[in-house]
Coordinates of C-alpha atoms in Angstrom, one line a residue:
M722 CA 39.7 -13.4 13.5
M723 CA 41.6 -16.8 14.0
A724 CA 45.1 -17.3 13.4
D725 CA 46.2 -19.6 10.4
V726 CA 48.8 -21.2 12.6
T727 CA 49.7 -24.6 12.2
P728 CA 51.2 -26.5 14.9
D729 CA 54.1 -28.5 15.6
P730 CA 53.0 -32.5 15.2
R731 CA 55.4 -33.5 17.9
E732 CA 53.8 -31.3 20.1
Q733 CA 50.1 -32.3 19.4
P734 CA 48.3 -34.1 22.5
A735 CA 46.5 -37.5 21.3
V736 CA 43.7 -36.6 19.2
H737 CA 40.2 -36.8 20.8
A738 CA 37.1 -39.4 20.2
D739 CA 35.3 -36.3 18.6
E740 CA 37.8 -35.7 16.3
Q741 CA 38.7 -38.6 13.9
P742 CA 37.2 -42.3 15.0
A743 CA 40.1 -44.7 15.4
E744 CA 38.1 -47.3 13.0
H745 CA 38.4 -45.5 10.2
P746 CA 41.7 -44.3 8.0
A747 CA 42.3 -40.6 8.9
E748 CA 40.6 -38.4 6.3
H749 CA 42.4 -35.3 4.8
P750 CA 41.6 -32.0 6.9
A751 CA 40.2 -29.9 4.0
V752 CA 37.5 -32.8 3.5
H753 CA 37.1 -34.0 7.3
A754 CA 36.2 -30.1 7.8
A755 CA 33.8 -30.1 5.5
R756 CA 31.5 -33.0 6.7
V757 CA 32.1 -31.7 9.9
L758 CA 30.6 -28.6 8.8
V759 CA 27.3 -29.9 7.5
Q760 CA 27.1 -32.0 10.0
A761 CA 27.1 -28.9 11.9
V762 CA 24.6 -26.7 9.3
A763 CA 22.4 -29.4 9.5
A764 CA 21.7 -30.2 12.7
L765 CA 21.4 -26.0 13.8
G766 CA 17.8 -26.1 11.3
V767 CA 19.7 -25.9 8.0
T768 CA 17.7 -27.8 5.2
D769 CA 18.5 -26.5 1.9
V770 CA 22.1 -25.7 0.6
V771 CA 22.9 -24.6 -2.9
L772 CA 25.9 -25.2 -4.2
A773 CA 28.0 -23.5 -7.0
P774 CA 30.6 -25.6 -8.4
G775 CA 34.3 -24.4 -8.1
S776 CA 37.9 -26.3 -7.3
R777 CA 38.5 -24.8 -4.1
S778 CA 34.6 -25.6 -2.6
A779 CA 35.6 -29.7 -3.6
P780 CA 35.8 -30.5 0.4
L781 CA 31.8 -29.0 0.9
A782 CA 30.7 -29.9 -2.7
Y783 CA 31.4 -33.7 -1.8
A784 CA 30.2 -34.0 1.6
L785 CA 26.8 -32.0 0.3
A786 CA 26.3 -34.6 -3.0
D787 CA 27.1 -37.2 0.2
A788 CA 24.1 -35.5 2.1
A789 CA 22.4 -35.0 -0.6
R790 CA 22.0 -39.2 -1.3
T791 CA 18.6 -41.1 -0.5
D792 CA 18.3 -42.8 3.0
E793 CA 19.2 -45.9 1.6
S794 CA 22.6 -44.8 -0.4
R795 CA 23.2 -42.3 1.9
P796 CA 26.7 -42.6 4.0
A797 CA 26.3 -43.6 8.3
G798 CA 27.0 -39.8 9.7
A799 CA 26.3 -37.6 6.8
P800 CA 23.4 -35.6 7.8
A801 CA 20.1 -35.3 4.7
L802 CA 20.3 -32.3 3.1
R803 CA 18.4 -30.9 0.1
L804 CA 20.8 -29.5 -2.3
H805 CA 20.2 -27.5 -5.1
V806 CA 23.2 -26.7 -7.8
R807 CA 23.8 -23.9 -9.8
V808 CA 26.1 -23.4 -12.1
D809 CA 26.0 -19.3 -11.9
E810 CA 26.5 -17.8 -8.6
R811 CA 24.4 -14.7 -8.8
D812 CA 21.5 -17.0 -9.0
A813 CA 22.3 -19.2 -6.9
G814 CA 22.1 -16.5 -3.9
F815 CA 18.8 -15.2 -5.1
L816 CA 17.7 -18.9 -5.0
A817 CA 19.0 -18.8 -1.5
L818 CA 16.9 -15.8 -0.8
G819 CA 13.7 -17.5 -2.3
L820 CA 14.4 -20.1 -0.6
A821 CA 14.5 -18.2 2.9
K822 CA 11.8 -16.9 1.9
A823 CA 9.4 -19.2 1.0
A824 CA 10.8 -20.6 4.9
Q825 CA 9.6 -17.2 6.5
A826 CA 6.2 -17.0 5.0
E827 CA 6.0 -20.5 6.5
G828 CA 6.9 -19.0 9.7
A829 CA 10.0 -20.3 9.8
L830 CA 13.5 -18.3 9.8
R831 CA 15.4 -20.9 8.4
P832 CA 18.9 -20.5 7.1
V833 CA 19.3 -21.3 3.9
A834 CA 23.2 -22.2 3.0
V835 CA 25.0 -21.0 -0.4
V836 CA 28.8 -22.7 -1.2
T837 CA 30.8 -20.7 -3.3
T838 CA 34.9 -21.4 -4.5
S839 CA 36.8 -18.3 -4.3
G840 CA 37.5 -15.2 -6.4
T841 CA 35.0 -13.5 -8.5
A842 CA 32.7 -15.9 -7.5
V843 CA 32.3 -15.0 -3.5
A844 CA 31.7 -11.1 -4.9
N845 CA 28.4 -12.7 -7.6
L846 CA 27.6 -13.2 -4.3
H847 CA 27.0 -9.3 -3.4
P848 CA 23.8 -8.6 -5.0
A849 CA 21.9 -10.7 -3.1
V850 CA 23.5 -10.0 -0.2
L851 CA 22.9 -7.0 -0.8
E852 CA 19.0 -7.7 -0.5
A853 CA 19.6 -10.1 2.3
H854 CA 20.6 -7.5 4.7
H855 CA 18.0 -5.0 4.0
S856 CA 15.2 -7.7 3.7
G857 CA 16.4 -9.1 7.3
L858 CA 16.9 -13.0 5.6
P859 CA 19.0 -15.5 7.0
V860 CA 21.7 -16.9 4.2
L861 CA 24.7 -18.3 5.4
L862 CA 27.6 -17.8 3.0
L863 CA 29.9 -20.5 2.8
T864 CA 33.3 -18.9 0.8
A865 CA 36.0 -21.7 -0.1
D866 CA 39.5 -19.7 0.1
R867 CA 43.0 -20.0 -0.4
P868 CA 45.2 -20.6 2.9
H869 CA 46.6 -18.2 4.4
E870 CA 49.9 -18.5 2.7
L871 CA 48.6 -17.9 -0.8
R872 CA 47.3 -14.9 -0.1
G873 CA 48.4 -11.9 -1.4
T874 CA 51.1 -13.5 -3.8
G875 CA 49.5 -13.7 -6.8
A876 CA 47.9 -17.2 -6.4
N877 CA 44.9 -18.0 -8.8
Q878 CA 41.7 -17.2 -8.4
T879 CA 43.0 -15.7 -4.8
T880 CA 41.7 -12.3 -3.8
E881 CA 40.7 -10.7 -0.2
Q882 CA 37.3 -11.9 0.4
V883 CA 37.5 -11.3 3.9
G884 CA 35.5 -8.3 4.4
I885 CA 34.1 -8.8 1.1
F886 CA 30.8 -7.9 2.1
G887 CA 31.0 -4.7 4.6
S888 CA 28.8 -4.0 7.2
S889 CA 25.9 -5.6 5.4
V890 CA 26.8 -9.1 6.9
R891 CA 25.9 -9.6 9.9
L892 CA 28.9 -11.5 11.0
A893 CA 32.4 -12.1 8.8
V894 CA 34.8 -15.2 10.6
D895 CA 38.0 -16.0 8.2
V896 CA 38.1 -19.4 9.0
P897 CA 42.0 -20.8 8.3
A898 CA 42.3 -23.9 6.8
P899 CA 42.1 -27.0 9.1
T900 CA 45.2 -29.3 10.2
G901 CA 43.7 -31.7 11.9
R902 CA 44.6 -30.2 15.3
P903 CA 42.9 -31.8 19.0
G904 CA 39.7 -29.5 19.1
E905 CA 39.9 -28.2 15.5
D906 CA 36.1 -29.8 15.2
R907 CA 34.8 -28.3 18.2
D908 CA 36.1 -25.2 17.7
L909 CA 34.0 -25.2 13.8
R910 CA 31.3 -26.5 15.3
R911 CA 30.9 -23.3 17.8
T912 CA 32.0 -21.4 14.5
V913 CA 28.6 -22.5 13.0
S914 CA 26.6 -22.2 15.6
R915 CA 27.5 -18.2 16.4
A916 CA 26.6 -17.9 12.4
V917 CA 23.7 -19.9 12.8
A918 CA 22.5 -17.5 16.0
A919 CA 23.5 -14.7 13.9
A920 CA 22.0 -15.2 10.8
T921 CA 18.7 -16.0 12.6
G922 CA 18.9 -13.0 14.9
A923 CA 18.9 -15.2 17.9
R924 CA 20.5 -13.0 20.2
T925 CA 20.2 -9.7 18.5
G926 CA 16.3 -9.7 17.3
D927 CA 18.1 -8.5 13.3
P928 CA 18.2 -11.7 11.3
G929 CA 20.3 -11.1 8.0
P930 CA 22.7 -13.0 6.0
V931 CA 26.4 -14.0 7.7
H932 CA 30.0 -14.9 5.7
L933 CA 31.9 -17.8 6.9
D934 CA 35.0 -17.6 4.7
L935 CA 36.5 -21.3 4.6
A936 CA 40.6 -21.7 3.7
Y937 CA 41.4 -25.4 2.4
R938 CA 44.5 -26.6 2.0
D939 CA 45.1 -29.4 -0.9
P940 CA 44.0 -32.0 -1.4
L941 CA 40.8 -31.4 -1.4
V942 CA 39.2 -34.8 -2.7
P943 CA 38.1 -37.3 -0.2
R944 CA 40.2 -40.5 0.5
T945 CA 37.2 -42.0 1.7
A946 CA 33.8 -42.6 1.8
H947 CA 33.9 -42.5 5.8
W948 CA 31.7 -39.8 7.6
P949 CA 33.2 -38.8 11.4
A950 CA 30.2 -39.9 13.9
P951 CA 28.3 -36.7 14.6
S952 CA 28.6 -34.9 17.7
P953 CA 28.0 -32.3 19.2
A954 CA 30.8 -31.0 21.1
G955 CA 30.9 -27.3 20.4
L956 CA 27.2 -27.3 19.2
S957 CA 25.4 -24.3 20.7
H958 CA 21.5 -24.2 20.0
V959 CA 20.9 -20.5 21.3
G960 CA 17.3 -19.8 22.8
V961 CA 15.6 -16.7 20.6
R962 CA 15.0 -13.9 22.4
G963 CA 12.3 -12.4 21.3
A964 CA 12.3 -10.3 18.4
V965 CA 10.9 -7.5 20.4
D966 CA 12.9 -7.7 23.5
G967 CA 15.7 -8.1 21.5
A968 CA 15.1 -4.9 19.1
R969 CA 14.4 -2.3 22.2
A970 CA 17.2 -3.7 23.9
G971 CA 19.7 -3.3 20.9
A972 CA 18.2 -0.2 20.9
G973 CA 19.2 1.0 24.2
V974 CA 15.8 0.5 26.5
P975 CA 16.0 -2.6 28.8
A976 CA 14.3 -5.4 27.8
G977 CA 10.6 -6.1 29.2
Q978 CA 9.8 -2.1 29.5
A979 CA 6.2 -1.5 28.8
T980 CA 5.7 0.2 25.4
G981 CA 3.3 1.8 26.9
A982 CA 5.5 3.6 29.1
V983 CA 7.0 5.6 25.7
P984 CA 4.6 9.1 24.8
V985 CA 2.6 7.8 21.9
V986 CA 0.1 8.5 20.5
R987 CA -0.4 12.0 21.1
S988 CA -3.3 14.4 21.3
R989 CA -3.8 17.1 18.6
G990 CA -6.9 19.0 19.8
R991 CA -10.4 17.2 20.9
G992 CA -11.6 13.9 19.2
A993 CA -10.0 11.4 17.8
V994 CA -7.2 11.9 15.1
P995 CA -7.6 11.3 11.2
T996 CA -5.7 8.3 11.4
V997 CA -4.0 6.2 8.6
V998 CA -2.2 2.4 8.5
V999 CA 0.5 2.4 6.3
A1000 CA 1.5 -1.1 5.7
G1001 CA 5.1 -1.7 3.4
D1002 CA 6.8 -4.7 2.5
G1003 CA 6.5 -7.3 5.1
A1004 CA 4.4 -5.8 7.5
G1005 CA 2.8 -8.7 8.5
P1006 CA -1.3 -9.0 10.0
E1007 CA -1.0 -7.1 12.9
A1008 CA -1.1 -4.4 10.6
R1009 CA -4.4 -5.4 9.4
A1010 CA -5.8 -6.0 13.2
L1011 CA -4.6 -2.5 14.1
A1012 CA -6.5 -1.1 11.5
E1013 CA -9.4 -3.2 12.0
A1014 CA -9.5 -2.7 16.1
N1015 CA -9.7 1.1 15.1
G1016 CA -11.7 1.5 12.3
W1017 CA -8.8 3.1 10.3
P1018 CA -8.3 2.8 6.6
L1019 CA -5.1 0.1 5.3
L1020 CA -3.0 1.6 3.0
A1021 CA -1.7 -1.6 1.8
E1022 CA 1.2 -2.3 -0.5
P1023 CA 0.8 -5.5 -2.4
S1024 CA 3.9 -7.4 -0.2
S1025 CA 2.7 -6.4 2.7
G1026 CA 1.1 -9.6 3.8
V1027 CA -2.6 -7.8 4.5
R1028 CA -3.5 -6.8 1.4
G1029 CA -6.8 -7.5 1.7
G1030 CA -10.1 -7.2 3.4
P1031 CA -13.0 -4.0 4.1
H1032 CA -10.0 -1.7 4.9
A1033 CA -7.4 -2.2 2.4
I1034 CA -8.6 0.4 0.1
G1035 CA -7.9 0.6 -3.5
A1036 CA -5.9 2.6 -5.4
Y1037 CA -4.6 4.2 -2.3
R1038 CA -2.1 6.6 -3.6
L1039 CA -4.8 8.7 -6.4
L1040 CA -6.1 9.4 -3.1
L1041 CA -3.7 10.7 -0.7
D1042 CA -4.1 14.6 -2.9
E1043 CA -7.5 14.7 -2.3
E1044 CA -8.0 16.9 0.4
R1045 CA -10.9 15.1 2.4
L1046 CA -8.7 12.4 2.7
G1047 CA -5.3 12.4 2.3
G1048 CA -5.9 16.4 3.4
R1049 CA -7.2 15.7 6.5
V1050 CA -4.4 13.0 7.6
G1051 CA -3.8 13.8 11.2
R1052 CA -1.4 10.6 12.0
A1053 CA 0.3 7.8 10.1
V1054 CA 0.9 4.2 11.7
V1055 CA 3.7 2.7 10.1
L1056 CA 4.5 -0.7 9.5
G1057 CA 6.8 -2.4 7.4
R1058 CA 9.0 -1.1 4.8
P1059 CA 6.8 1.5 2.6
T1060 CA 8.4 1.3 -1.0
L1061 CA 6.5 2.0 -3.8
S1062 CA 4.7 5.5 -3.9
R1063 CA 5.8 8.9 -3.7
P1064 CA 2.5 10.0 -2.2
V1065 CA 3.1 8.0 0.4
Q1066 CA 6.5 9.4 1.2
R1067 CA 5.1 13.3 1.3
L1068 CA 2.2 12.1 3.0
L1069 CA 4.7 11.0 5.9
A1070 CA 7.2 13.8 5.8
R1071 CA 4.1 16.9 6.5
E1072 CA 5.1 18.0 9.3
D1073 CA 1.4 18.2 10.3
V1074 CA 1.1 14.6 10.5
E1075 CA 2.3 12.6 13.4
V1076 CA 4.1 9.6 12.5
L1077 CA 4.4 6.1 14.6
V1078 CA 6.5 4.2 12.9
V1079 CA 6.8 0.2 13.8
A1080 CA 10.0 -1.7 13.9
P1081 CA 10.0 -5.1 15.3
Q1082 CA 13.3 -6.2 14.7
G1083 CA 17.0 -4.7 13.4
A1084 CA 19.2 -2.0 14.2
D1085 CA 17.5 0.3 11.6
W1086 CA 13.8 1.6 10.7
P1087 CA 11.8 3.1 7.5
D1088 CA 11.9 6.9 7.8
A1089 CA 13.1 7.7 4.6
P1090 CA 11.4 11.3 5.5
R1091 CA 13.5 11.8 9.2
N1092 CA 10.1 12.6 10.4
A1093 CA 9.0 9.4 12.7
A1094 CA 7.9 11.2 16.3
D1095 CA 7.9 7.5 17.7
V1096 CA 9.6 5.0 16.3
L1097 CA 8.7 1.7 18.6
T1098 CA 9.3 -2.3 18.7
E1099 CA 6.0 -3.4 18.7
V1100 CA 2.6 -1.7 18.3
P1101 CA 0.9 -0.4 21.6
A1102 CA -1.5 -2.0 24.1
R1103 CA -3.9 0.9 23.5
L1104 CA -3.8 0.9 19.6
R1105 CA -4.2 -3.3 19.7
Q1106 CA -7.1 -3.1 21.8
G1107 CA -8.7 -0.2 19.5
R1108 CA -9.0 2.2 22.3
V1109 CA -8.2 5.1 20.2
G1110 CA -10.5 5.0 17.5
A1111 CA -11.2 7.6 14.1
P1112 CA -13.7 9.7 13.9
A1113 CA -17.0 9.7 12.5
G1114 CA -17.2 9.1 9.3
W1115 CA -13.6 8.3 8.6
L1116 CA -13.2 5.1 6.8
A1117 CA -16.5 5.1 5.5
A1118 CA -15.9 7.9 3.6
W1119 CA -11.9 6.3 2.3
Q1120 CA -13.9 3.2 1.8
A1121 CA -16.4 5.0 -1.0
A1122 CA -13.8 6.6 -2.6
G1123 CA -11.3 3.7 -3.1
A1124 CA -14.5 2.2 -4.8
A1125 CA -15.1 5.0 -6.8
A1126 CA -11.2 4.8 -7.8
L1127 CA -11.3 0.8 -8.4
A1128 CA -14.2 1.3 -11.0
A1129 CA -13.0 4.8 -12.4
I1130 CA -9.7 3.0 -13.7
D1131 CA -11.7 -0.3 -14.3
E1132 CA -13.5 2.1 -16.9
V1133 CA -10.7 3.4 -18.7
L1134 CA -8.6 0.6 -19.2
D1135 CA -11.8 -1.4 -20.4
A1136 CA -12.4 1.6 -22.7
Q1137 CA -9.2 0.6 -24.2
G1138 CA -10.2 -2.6 -25.9
D1139 CA -9.0 -5.7 -25.6
G1140 CA -5.5 -5.8 -27.3
R1141 CA -6.6 -7.0 -30.0
P1142 CA -4.3 -6.7 -33.7
S1143 CA -4.1 -3.8 -35.1
R1144 CA -1.5 -2.1 -37.3
A1145 CA 0.6 -0.9 -34.5
G1146 CA 0.6 -4.5 -33.4
T1147 CA -0.7 -6.2 -30.5
R1148 CA -0.8 -4.8 -26.9
V1149 CA -2.3 -4.8 -23.5
S1150 CA -1.1 -2.2 -20.9
G1151 CA 0.9 -2.6 -18.0
P1152 CA -2.5 -2.3 -15.2
A1153 CA -4.6 -4.5 -17.4
L1154 CA -1.9 -6.7 -17.2
A1155 CA -1.8 -6.6 -13.2
R1156 CA -5.5 -6.6 -13.0
A1157 CA -5.8 -9.8 -14.9
V1158 CA -2.8 -11.4 -12.7
A1159 CA -4.4 -10.5 -9.5
A1160 CA -8.0 -11.9 -10.5
V1161 CA -6.2 -15.2 -11.4
S1162 CA -4.1 -15.0 -8.3
L1163 CA -6.5 -16.9 -5.3
P1164 CA -5.6 -16.7 -1.3
Q1165 CA -3.1 -20.5 -1.6
D1166 CA -1.5 -19.1 -4.3
A1167 CA 2.1 -17.2 -4.1
L1168 CA 2.7 -14.5 -6.4
V1169 CA 6.7 -13.6 -6.9
V1170 CA 6.4 -9.6 -7.9
G1171 CA 9.1 -7.5 -9.8
S1172 CA 10.4 -4.7 -9.2
S1173 CA 9.1 -1.4 -11.8
N1174 CA 6.5 -1.4 -13.3
P1175 CA 5.2 -4.4 -12.7
V1176 CA 4.6 -4.2 -8.6
R1177 CA 3.6 -1.0 -9.0
D1178 CA 0.7 -1.5 -11.3
L1179 CA -0.5 -4.5 -9.0
D1180 CA -0.7 -1.8 -6.3
L1181 CA -2.8 0.2 -8.3
V1182 CA -4.9 -2.5 -9.5
A1183 CA -5.4 -5.1 -7.2
R1184 CA -8.2 -6.2 -5.2
W1185 CA -8.9 -8.7 -2.7
D1186 CA -11.1 -10.5 0.0
A1187 CA -8.6 -13.2 0.4
A1188 CA -5.2 -11.9 -1.2
P1189 CA -2.4 -14.7 -2.1
L1190 CA 1.2 -14.8 -0.4
V1191 CA 2.9 -12.0 -2.9
L1192 CA 6.7 -11.4 -2.2
A1193 CA 8.7 -9.5 -4.0
N1194 CA 12.6 -8.1 -3.4
R1195 CA 11.8 -5.0 -2.0
G1196 CA 15.2 -4.8 0.3
L1197 CA 16.7 -2.8 -2.3
A1198 CA 13.9 -2.7 -5.2
G1199 CA 16.7 -4.1 -7.5
I1200 CA 15.9 -6.7 -10.7
D1201 CA 18.2 -8.7 -10.1
G1202 CA 18.2 -12.3 -9.0
T1203 CA 13.7 -11.9 -9.7
V1204 CA 14.1 -15.4 -12.0
A1205 CA 16.4 -17.1 -9.4
T1206 CA 14.5 -15.7 -6.1
A1207 CA 11.0 -16.9 -8.2
T1208 CA 12.6 -20.2 -8.7
G1209 CA 13.7 -20.7 -4.9
V1210 CA 10.1 -19.6 -3.6
A1211 CA 8.6 -22.7 -6.0
L1212 CA 11.0 -24.9 -4.6
G1213 CA 10.4 -24.1 -1.2
L1214 CA 6.8 -23.4 -1.2
P1215 CA 5.8 -26.7 -3.8
H1216 CA 1.9 -27.2 -2.2
R1217 CA 1.1 -23.9 -3.7
R1218 CA 0.6 -22.5 -7.0
V1219 CA 3.7 -20.1 -8.0
R1220 CA 3.4 -17.6 -10.2
A1221 CA 6.1 -14.7 -10.8
Y1222 CA 5.2 -11.2 -12.6
L1223 CA 7.9 -9.1 -14.5
G1224 CA 9.1 -6.8 -16.6
D1225 CA 11.2 -7.8 -20.0
L1226 CA 14.3 -6.2 -18.5
T1227 CA 14.3 -7.9 -15.3
F1228 CA 13.2 -11.4 -17.4
L1229 CA 16.0 -10.5 -19.3
H1230 CA 18.4 -9.3 -16.2
D1231 CA 17.9 -12.8 -14.8
V1232 CA 17.3 -14.9 -17.6
G1233 CA 20.3 -17.4 -16.8
G1234 CA 18.2 -17.9 -13.9
L1235 CA 16.3 -20.6 -16.3
L1236 CA 19.3 -23.1 -16.8
R1237 CA 18.8 -26.2 -14.1
G1238 CA 20.7 -29.2 -14.7
S1239 CA 19.2 -31.7 -15.8
L1240 CA 20.1 -33.6 -12.2
E1241 CA 18.0 -30.5 -10.4
L1242 CA 14.9 -30.6 -9.1
Q1243 CA 12.5 -28.5 -11.5
A1244 CA 10.3 -26.0 -9.9
D1245 CA 7.0 -26.1 -10.7
L1246 CA 6.8 -21.7 -11.2
Q1247 CA 5.1 -19.3 -14.5
L1248 CA 6.4 -16.3 -15.1
V1249 CA 4.1 -14.1 -16.8
V1250 CA 6.1 -11.6 -18.5
A1251 CA 5.4 -7.6 -19.6
H1252 CA 7.2 -7.0 -22.5
D1253 CA 7.0 -3.7 -23.8
D1254 CA 10.6 -3.7 -25.3
G1255 CA 12.4 -1.6 -22.8
G1256 CA 12.3 0.0 -19.0
S1257 CA 8.7 1.8 -19.7
I1258 CA 9.1 3.1 -15.9
F1259 CA 11.3 5.8 -16.9
S1260 CA 8.7 7.2 -18.8
T1261 CA 6.5 7.9 -16.1
L1262 CA 9.1 9.8 -14.2
E1263 CA 10.8 13.3 -15.2
H1264 CA 13.1 11.4 -17.2
G1265 CA 9.8 10.7 -19.4
D1266 CA 8.3 14.5 -19.4
P1267 CA 7.9 15.1 -23.0
S1268 CA 8.6 18.8 -22.3
H1269 CA 11.9 17.9 -21.3
P1270 CA 15.3 19.4 -23.1
D1271 CA 16.4 16.7 -26.0
R1272 CA 14.6 14.2 -24.9
A1273 CA 13.9 12.6 -28.6
E1274 CA 17.7 12.6 -28.8
V1275 CA 18.5 10.9 -25.8
F1276 CA 15.7 8.7 -23.8
E1277 CA 14.8 5.7 -25.7
R1278 CA 19.0 5.2 -25.6
V1279 CA 19.8 5.5 -22.1
F1280 CA 16.0 5.3 -20.5
G1281 CA 14.2 3.5 -22.5
T1282 CA 16.5 1.0 -23.6
P1283 CA 14.5 -1.1 -26.6
H1284 CA 16.3 -4.4 -27.2
G1285 CA 14.6 -6.3 -29.7
V1286 CA 15.3 -10.0 -27.8
D1287 CA 13.0 -12.3 -29.3
L1288 CA 12.4 -14.2 -25.9
A1289 CA 10.2 -17.4 -27.5
A1290 CA 13.8 -18.3 -28.5
L1291 CA 15.5 -17.4 -25.7
C1292 CA 13.0 -19.7 -23.7
A1293 CA 13.2 -22.2 -26.5
A1294 CA 16.9 -22.5 -26.1
Y1295 CA 16.7 -23.1 -22.4
G1296 CA 13.9 -25.9 -22.9
V1297 CA 11.1 -23.5 -21.3
R1298 CA 7.4 -23.4 -22.4
H1299 CA 6.6 -20.4 -23.7
V1300 CA 3.4 -18.8 -24.7
H1301 CA 2.9 -15.8 -26.2
V1302 CA -0.7 -13.3 -25.3
G1303 CA -1.9 -10.7 -27.7
D1304 CA -5.2 -10.1 -26.1
V1305 CA -6.9 -10.3 -22.9
E1306 CA -9.1 -13.3 -24.4
G1307 CA -6.3 -15.3 -24.5
L1308 CA -4.6 -14.4 -20.7
L1309 CA -7.3 -15.4 -18.5
P1310 CA -6.8 -19.0 -19.9
A1311 CA -3.1 -19.0 -20.3
L1312 CA -3.1 -17.7 -17.1
A1313 CA -5.0 -20.1 -15.1
A1314 CA -3.5 -23.3 -16.4
P1315 CA 0.2 -22.9 -15.9
G1316 CA 1.2 -26.5 -15.6
V1317 CA 4.2 -28.5 -14.4
G1318 CA 7.7 -27.2 -14.6
T1319 CA 9.2 -23.5 -15.5
S1320 CA 7.1 -21.9 -18.5
V1321 CA 6.9 -18.2 -19.1
V1322 CA 4.1 -15.8 -20.6
E1323 CA 4.9 -13.6 -22.6
V1324 CA 2.6 -10.4 -22.9
R1325 CA 3.1 -7.9 -24.8
V1326 CA 2.6 -4.6 -23.1
D1327 CA 2.2 -1.0 -24.8
R1328 CA 5.2 1.5 -23.8
A1329 CA 4.7 4.4 -25.5
G1330 CA 1.4 5.4 -24.0
R1331 CA 2.5 4.5 -20.5
R1332 CA 2.6 8.6 -19.6
A1333 CA -0.3 9.3 -21.2
L1334 CA -2.8 6.1 -19.4
M1335 CA -1.1 6.7 -16.1
E1336 CA -2.2 10.6 -16.4
Q1337 CA -5.7 9.2 -17.6
L1338 CA -6.2 7.1 -14.6
A1339 CA -5.1 9.5 -12.4
A1340 CA -7.6 11.9 -13.5
A1341 CA -10.3 9.7 -13.9
V1342 CA -10.2 8.4 -10.2
A1343 CA -10.0 12.2 -9.1
V1344 CA -13.4 13.0 -11.1
A1345 CA -14.9 9.7 -9.7
V1346 CA -14.0 10.7 -6.0
R1347 CA -15.4 13.8 -6.2
A1348 CA -18.0 13.1 -7.5
S1349 CA -18.6 9.9 -4.6
S1350 CA -18.3 12.8 -1.9
L1351 CA -21.2 15.2 -3.6

């Protein structure tokens, strides 16, 4: 932590040339420091900043407004940045998260900054910080604060902000209020350099959020439009250590050690071991390459990045209880973070399954069942080169079963009809809606999927030769900020058609994400809302068991939570286009032509029959798969 000490002006040496140029009048210390900070983050690769308005953060707001001007009107010395303004700090945090996801999808680990004022504004960032922490996304938190002498005095909007995010940030720095002392700009640039390096994991291989708590004293309003000349003094462009080496060194293994030196892929008797590749969230193309090199089935979640190709097995979670398939698995190679399926977790917990986890970055690794035999930072060469292989017919059996399972699911869903009006109202089942969303999502599209049923339904029914870019907040799998995250993805990927698929509670939880100031960039984003008037995922869990005591009295109020909200009226209030679809016939055209700007397609989904439908699908798949093996 840096101490907030104000030196005696009489004892200060001459101001350095890079501090406040003599040809410009002296600027207020807070305003000058904010401009230096904005120059520094831009020089270190930040291109997007999200700002939530406030007074204590005013020096940063003025500086960012200058940086967001056109080339013709931008003041000399101000860098070019793209600014996004949101009135809700929670949505500002998730918008930054979505922009970081978009950059990552394009192959860039580029920090996105988010600026807030002091007080509860900072606390509202916490859900996004937790998601960024568990997802390894570089988000730079720039929170304005009262100067040290006002802390603990009862001053308005003043609380203990330092350390507020605990262990969820890679670095937290308490930056004292600037005074204009010599060397201050250099120190600030050095602090920003360390912050960006920590956010990107340049030295550790462990990217994530970073917190700079920035104290400012009045005056907070610029005295002059003149910016300081950009200076490299104090800036450090930190070389990126390879994520594999960085993570390995952080785990206590010398950097550069050959992975082959680690005892992996143990023998289990004669012949090749029946192996599956489990690709969780963010697994990446290496999972598919590994499966295809060795002839292994690929059990890929939608947001793994590899849900496609001949080795990806459809409806895989319904196959794991089949004795000739899941029952024969002797080894599972895990990439990414599996979060969706209890059958997958049961597989990874089995004592007779050798679990190999490949986790290229981060201090931790995914192993919820605590059963991993080996944890590596890269796939061993013999696996990459396909020198392990599989038993004869192993992949073909999974492929045939997956095809049979998808056909059985289609038959059940098609037999339900098309959701045309009835006395009970129009309804489309959740899996049928997910199937339609998957069908219209092309390889060049981006699909942001909400937690709870939408991502699980998509996992059950999606079949792609070449999958779209599928993104989801699976770090903590919350419903927080999904609309704002999808908006950030759409703003970050303007060359893609971006669609979000989410439930009604997820939509309502972040309906504030629809709020966009009239001066802000408009995102081209279609939100497909599966509206079942509550939380139907609980009906598929133990809480929804019809034999549960007092279910009729308790379930609806504390789990189902019906709300009765008119989504069309809500969209109208936000000025967002709304389309209500009640049957499959009208669904596909609405999905295929989203138009310009943000729009909502509301699809009424049956909640009452959710548990029975899932049981019917599982039974139909079991019959079809067993028949396929005869």
